[in-house]
């Protein structure tokens, strides 16, 4: 095998294929599939992934690989195949798919270092020249890579990628005492009397002997400043070593170990088929449908335990927003240091460290957001997707993959079960369960038969008619007051952010719009500015209407800040914590606010989406939804489903423990089935009703969707290209499929680019994907020249 097949790091239609490169003799034993390599490409050297080896090629003037970028593959055989499958299914480039599977640190610039891990051996001493580590560059210069490769295979050395500007964080200074007791005594006597700290430190190490110790820890224990340690290093009393360590975002939290609970009869019935699938090593997809608090998580935990017992590994996906310490605690509490956690609030370095723990098989369970589905385990025994209906499981940029599909693909490969859990399964998943494509498991009751919270729906039009102009209905207000008196807690949910969503002139109806995007701008109280949430454009707040000069220009809608102000006026005794995008941008703030609420430092938790999930505090007995219909009017066929899910989700926060809960839902459309049925917590009827709507509209799950969006600075060009594409696609599909458009997108302009789209609804269209690929190849090769951008989203979440 002297030729490597390489996918190069140039995401374009023309380069989305395998290129052949010769393997220089000296790399012959190193170059393997899954390795990253540097290859010449035109005038440059770029990164590529080796996907295969072969011994012959028809290419004349074959170029050679410059050098390997790894010594051990970063993608194994399974993941290499998976990446190519994702590229096919999502119509994206293979290189984008590979990058999506790896932690960001692998894309970033990095320093590469080879570190020795084995015992002192002559050869190693020679290679490392007595040092603990050498840089890759140096090893390359000294032509050591082939020799080092052997040592890595033998477990005596390893390659570390150090993200450049974050490397220091990962090193800790350790010291080792390098002097006999006598020498220490001598030193103690000879030290000048004013060297108080040095004396104290010497005394300390005489009384507390140790092998090696973290220098800052030592300084703390001996109550001396860091400089004192440095002074003793200079005097030769200490030998210092820089030690690489994992950045562990959870190191300061201790997790109490929990034991499996005896399962209830319902749980027993539900877990049985999962256990069967585990023990027979058989792939099956389960849909675990159970209201919040019905004990799904305990089932996950016990299924994972069984998997670990069989020596295999587990992946648990939870929505990004639900990755609260509470959720993590349940897994760390059961499986301790066997658990790695992956989410986007970790620094790039932390993410990379967690990924490395997985690759080195130092952990057996991964709990993480969407991309954790690519955890490089080789012996997967189960994949669990909690809250499977969450839209964040679909990536909104290329590759536009859905974690559910990837999980099932991996489950097939590893012959292991996939569990989709939800109180409100997506219509797609529930329909598949009805057709026995998935195996339906139900937990119909809450734990201990605890009742579901009682829900009242308040018609806000009625309130208005009765003269209540406040944002709180009489009932919600009274109940909040009652809870504060009783020392119980309430959660207020608002599905918006910012102070007011928009400003409007009351005389002429003018609404301030972003000049670059066809969308109204949002007022931000803290900066007293108008902001476009699509392109970031900012401007001041007009004092008079730009259209008619009226001064009756007012803020409309309500945001969390405004609710907070209103609460301060009406319920001054209430202690309020506000949680939204603005108060949780800083790292760790999310956790801190929740901790404060849990420890009783506030009566009311006020927030957006992010408080809807995973909250499980015993003292919450009231949940208020300030306006249930904000989502109902979005131009999206899933609007009702999303409203139903959110309301069910939010209501589930109340009364999960001894105290019973109440929910107050305020709405301007009290009769809508999604609101009525969410209040009744009746998923079954909602499913039936919503399915009939989808059938009439020819929407999923009756049809698949492909959304083609064309953008261009020139409106006419965008229109004409969308027309051309539509005509081409129409000629490639059967009359079973429905093509809608071309039409302007529901946000017709973003960032000064016009947006046109067409939508295809289809069932089985063997010619569709090849045709879509042709469209991409055609326009994305020309696009750079003519300024077009064409994107294709299969199974889009977002129709805008
Ligand atoms: P879900 O994941 O469906 O929301 P959980 O697994 O969080 O439900 O269970 C709700 C509560 O019931 C939790 O506090 C959990 O510890 C408890 N619980 C779950 N299973 C059992 C059981 N078999 N026996 C006793 N308590 C249980
Ligand atoms: Zn006006
Ligand atoms: Zn804008």
mmCIF file with all atom_site columns, N, CA, C and O in Angstrom, residues 580-602:
data_model
loop_
_atom_site.group_PDB
_atom_site.id
_atom_site.type_symbol
_atom_site.label_atom_id
_atom_site.label_alt_id
_atom_site.label_comp_id
_atom_site.label_asym_id
_atom_site.label_entity_id
_atom_site.label_seq_id
_atom_site.pdbx_PDB_ins_code
_atom_site.Cartn_x
_atom_site.Cartn_y
_atom_site.Cartn_z
_atom_site.occupancy
_atom_site.B_iso_or_equiv
_atom_site.pdbx_formal_charge
_atom_site.auth_seq_id
_atom_site.auth_comp_id
_atom_site.auth_asym_id
_atom_site.auth_atom_id
_atom_site.pdbx_PDB_model_num
ATOM 1  N N  . UNK A 1 580 ? -32.102 34.796 31.491 1.00 0.00 ? 580 UNK A N  1
ATOM 2  C CA . UNK A 1 580 ? -32.319 34.805 30.049 1.00 0.00 ? 580 UNK A CA 1
ATOM 3  C C  . UNK A 1 580 ? -30.959 34.924 29.386 1.00 0.00 ? 580 UNK A C  1
ATOM 4  O O  . UNK A 1 580 ? -29.923 34.869 30.053 1.00 0.00 ? 580 UNK A O  1
ATOM 5  N N  . UNK A 1 581 ? -30.961 35.076 28.057 1.00 0.00 ? 581 UNK A N  1
ATOM 6  C CA . UNK A 1 581 ? -29.677 35.105 27.356 1.00 0.00 ? 581 UNK A CA 1
ATOM 7  C C  . UNK A 1 581 ? -28.786 36.214 27.900 1.00 0.00 ? 581 UNK A C  1
ATOM 8  O O  . UNK A 1 581 ? -27.559 36.088 27.940 1.00 0.00 ? 581 UNK A O  1
ATOM 9  N N  . UNK A 1 582 ? -29.406 37.327 28.325 1.00 0.00 ? 582 UNK A N  1
ATOM 10 C CA . UNK A 1 582 ? -28.595 38.452 28.766 1.00 0.00 ? 582 UNK A CA 1
ATOM 11 C C  . UNK A 1 582 ? -27.936 38.223 30.115 1.00 0.00 ? 582 UNK A C  1
ATOM 12 O O  . UNK A 1 582 ? -26.862 38.742 30.382 1.00 0.00 ? 582 UNK A O  1
ATOM 13 N N  . UNK A 1 583 ? -28.596 37.462 31.003 1.00 0.00 ? 583 UNK A N  1
ATOM 14 C CA . UNK A 1 583 ? -27.994 37.282 32.327 1.00 0.00 ? 583 UNK A CA 1
ATOM 15 C C  . UNK A 1 583 ? -27.160 36.011 32.415 1.00 0.00 ? 583 UNK A C  1
ATOM 16 O O  . UNK A 1 583 ? -26.590 35.715 33.456 1.00 0.00 ? 583 UNK A O  1
ATOM 17 N N  . UNK A 1 584 ? -27.083 35.257 31.320 1.00 0.00 ? 584 UNK A N  1
ATOM 18 C CA . UNK A 1 584 ? -26.340 33.995 31.424 1.00 0.00 ? 584 UNK A CA 1
ATOM 19 C C  . UNK A 1 584 ? -25.243 33.878 30.384 1.00 0.00 ? 584 UNK A C  1
ATOM 20 O O  . UNK A 1 584 ? -24.812 32.791 30.049 1.00 0.00 ? 584 UNK A O  1
ATOM 21 N N  . UNK A 1 585 ? -24.764 35.029 29.866 1.00 0.00 ? 585 UNK A N  1
ATOM 22 C CA . UNK A 1 585 ? -23.713 34.935 28.856 1.00 0.00 ? 585 UNK A CA 1
ATOM 23 C C  . UNK A 1 585 ? -22.384 34.512 29.478 1.00 0.00 ? 585 UNK A C  1
ATOM 24 O O  . UNK A 1 585 ? -21.596 33.829 28.852 1.00 0.00 ? 585 UNK A O  1
ATOM 25 N N  . UNK A 1 586 ? -22.148 34.955 30.712 1.00 0.00 ? 586 UNK A N  1
ATOM 26 C CA . UNK A 1 586 ? -20.865 34.611 31.334 1.00 0.00 ? 586 UNK A CA 1
ATOM 27 C C  . UNK A 1 586 ? -20.831 33.142 31.714 1.00 0.00 ? 586 UNK A C  1
ATOM 28 O O  . UNK A 1 586 ? -21.853 32.565 32.109 1.00 0.00 ? 586 UNK A O  1
ATOM 29 N N  . UNK A 1 587 ? -19.655 32.561 31.599 1.00 0.00 ? 587 UNK A N  1
ATOM 30 C CA . UNK A 1 587 ? -19.489 31.149 31.891 1.00 0.00 ? 587 UNK A CA 1
ATOM 31 C C  . UNK A 1 587 ? -19.853 30.855 33.343 1.00 0.00 ? 587 UNK A C  1
ATOM 32 O O  . UNK A 1 587 ? -19.445 31.557 34.254 1.00 0.00 ? 587 UNK A O  1
ATOM 33 N N  . UNK A 1 588 ? -20.676 29.836 33.541 1.00 0.00 ? 588 UNK A N  1
ATOM 34 C CA . UNK A 1 588 ? -21.012 29.446 34.909 1.00 0.00 ? 588 UNK A CA 1
ATOM 35 C C  . UNK A 1 588 ? -22.166 30.230 35.515 1.00 0.00 ? 588 UNK A C  1
ATOM 36 O O  . UNK A 1 588 ? -22.650 29.882 36.587 1.00 0.00 ? 588 UNK A O  1
ATOM 37 N N  . UNK A 1 589 ? -22.624 31.287 34.823 1.00 0.00 ? 589 UNK A N  1
ATOM 38 C CA . UNK A 1 589 ? -23.672 32.113 35.432 1.00 0.00 ? 589 UNK A CA 1
ATOM 39 C C  . UNK A 1 589 ? -24.991 31.345 35.512 1.00 0.00 ? 589 UNK A C  1
ATOM 40 O O  . UNK A 1 589 ? -25.760 31.492 36.461 1.00 0.00 ? 589 UNK A O  1
ATOM 41 N N  . UNK A 1 590 ? -25.218 30.522 34.504 1.00 0.00 ? 590 UNK A N  1
ATOM 42 C CA . UNK A 1 590 ? -26.402 29.687 34.453 1.00 0.00 ? 590 UNK A CA 1
ATOM 43 C C  . UNK A 1 590 ? -26.502 28.841 35.738 1.00 0.00 ? 590 UNK A C  1
ATOM 44 O O  . UNK A 1 590 ? -27.494 28.878 36.460 1.00 0.00 ? 590 UNK A O  1
ATOM 45 N N  . UNK A 1 591 ? -25.416 28.140 36.036 1.00 0.00 ? 591 UNK A N  1
ATOM 46 C CA . UNK A 1 591 ? -25.360 27.292 37.222 1.00 0.00 ? 591 UNK A CA 1
ATOM 47 C C  . UNK A 1 591 ? -25.523 28.108 38.492 1.00 0.00 ? 591 UNK A C  1
ATOM 48 O O  . UNK A 1 591 ? -26.225 27.716 39.414 1.00 0.00 ? 591 UNK A O  1
ATOM 49 N N  . UNK A 1 592 ? -24.849 29.263 38.536 1.00 0.00 ? 592 UNK A N  1
ATOM 50 C CA . UNK A 1 592 ? -24.865 30.070 39.751 1.00 0.00 ? 592 UNK A CA 1
ATOM 51 C C  . UNK A 1 592 ? -26.285 30.527 40.073 1.00 0.00 ? 592 UNK A C  1
ATOM 52 O O  . UNK A 1 592 ? -26.741 30.450 41.201 1.00 0.00 ? 592 UNK A O  1
ATOM 53 N N  . UNK A 1 593 ? -26.992 30.994 39.020 1.00 0.00 ? 593 UNK A N  1
ATOM 54 C CA . UNK A 1 593 ? -28.350 31.488 39.251 1.00 0.00 ? 593 UNK A CA 1
ATOM 55 C C  . UNK A 1 593 ? -29.249 30.358 39.749 1.00 0.00 ? 593 UNK A C  1
ATOM 56 O O  . UNK A 1 593 ? -30.039 30.538 40.674 1.00 0.00 ? 593 UNK A O  1
ATOM 57 N N  . UNK A 1 594 ? -29.102 29.193 39.141 1.00 0.00 ? 594 UNK A N  1
ATOM 58 C CA . UNK A 1 594 ? -29.936 28.064 39.577 1.00 0.00 ? 594 UNK A CA 1
ATOM 59 C C  . UNK A 1 594 ? -29.615 27.660 41.013 1.00 0.00 ? 594 UNK A C  1
ATOM 60 O O  . UNK A 1 594 ? -30.504 27.350 41.801 1.00 0.00 ? 594 UNK A O  1
ATOM 61 N N  . UNK A 1 595 ? -28.323 27.680 41.350 1.00 0.00 ? 595 UNK A N  1
ATOM 62 C CA . UNK A 1 595 ? -27.923 27.362 42.725 1.00 0.00 ? 595 UNK A CA 1
ATOM 63 C C  . UNK A 1 595 ? -28.578 28.315 43.717 1.00 0.00 ? 595 UNK A C  1
ATOM 64 O O  . UNK A 1 595 ? -29.077 27.906 44.755 1.00 0.00 ? 595 UNK A O  1
ATOM 65 N N  . UNK A 1 596 ? -28.542 29.600 43.356 1.00 0.00 ? 596 UNK A N  1
ATOM 66 C CA . UNK A 1 596 ? -29.136 30.598 44.240 1.00 0.00 ? 596 UNK A CA 1
ATOM 67 C C  . UNK A 1 596 ? -30.614 30.316 44.446 1.00 0.00 ? 596 UNK A C  1
ATOM 68 O O  . UNK A 1 596 ? -31.126 30.401 45.552 1.00 0.00 ? 596 UNK A O  1
ATOM 69 N N  . UNK A 1 597 ? -31.277 29.974 43.343 1.00 0.00 ? 597 UNK A N  1
ATOM 70 C CA . UNK A 1 597 ? -32.712 29.721 43.458 1.00 0.00 ? 597 UNK A CA 1
ATOM 71 C C  . UNK A 1 597 ? -32.963 28.478 44.299 1.00 0.00 ? 597 UNK A C  1
ATOM 72 O O  . UNK A 1 597 ? -33.819 28.465 45.188 1.00 0.00 ? 597 UNK A O  1
ATOM 73 N N  . UNK A 1 598 ? -32.175 27.457 44.049 1.00 0.00 ? 598 UNK A N  1
ATOM 74 C CA . UNK A 1 598 ? -32.368 26.207 44.781 1.00 0.00 ? 598 UNK A CA 1
ATOM 75 C C  . UNK A 1 598 ? -32.151 26.396 46.275 1.00 0.00 ? 598 UNK A C  1
ATOM 76 O O  . UNK A 1 598 ? -32.868 25.830 47.101 1.00 0.00 ? 598 UNK A O  1
ATOM 77 N N  . UNK A 1 599 ? -31.157 27.219 46.626 1.00 0.00 ? 599 UNK A N  1
ATOM 78 C CA . UNK A 1 599 ? -30.861 27.381 48.051 1.00 0.00 ? 599 UNK A CA 1
ATOM 79 C C  . UNK A 1 599 ? -31.808 28.386 48.702 1.00 0.00 ? 599 UNK A C  1
ATOM 80 O O  . UNK A 1 599 ? -31.578 28.826 49.820 1.00 0.00 ? 599 UNK A O  1
ATOM 81 N N  . UNK A 1 600 ? -32.860 28.765 47.955 1.00 0.00 ? 600 UNK A N  1
ATOM 82 C CA . UNK A 1 600 ? -33.898 29.581 48.579 1.00 0.00 ? 600 UNK A CA 1
ATOM 83 C C  . UNK A 1 600 ? -33.588 31.064 48.652 1.00 0.00 ? 600 UNK A C  1
ATOM 84 O O  . UNK A 1 600 ? -34.210 31.802 49.407 1.00 0.00 ? 600 UNK A O  1
ATOM 85 N N  . UNK A 1 601 ? -32.629 31.530 47.841 1.00 0.00 ? 601 UNK A N  1
ATOM 86 C CA . UNK A 1 601 ? -32.292 32.950 47.886 1.00 0.00 ? 601 UNK A CA 1
ATOM 87 C C  . UNK A 1 601 ? -33.267 33.796 47.085 1.00 0.00 ? 601 UNK A C  1
ATOM 88 O O  . UNK A 1 601 ? -33.119 35.007 47.003 1.00 0.00 ? 601 UNK A O  1
ATOM 89 N N  . UNK A 1 602 ? -34.250 33.169 46.456 1.00 0.00 ? 602 UNK A N  1
ATOM 90 C CA . UNK A 1 602 ? -35.247 33.950 45.725 1.00 0.00 ? 602 UNK A CA 1
ATOM 91 C C  . UNK A 1 602 ? -36.594 33.231 45.777 1.00 0.00 ? 602 UNK A C  1
ATOM 92 O O  . UNK A 1 602 ? -36.663 32.026 46.019 1.00 0.00 ? 602 UNK A O  1
#
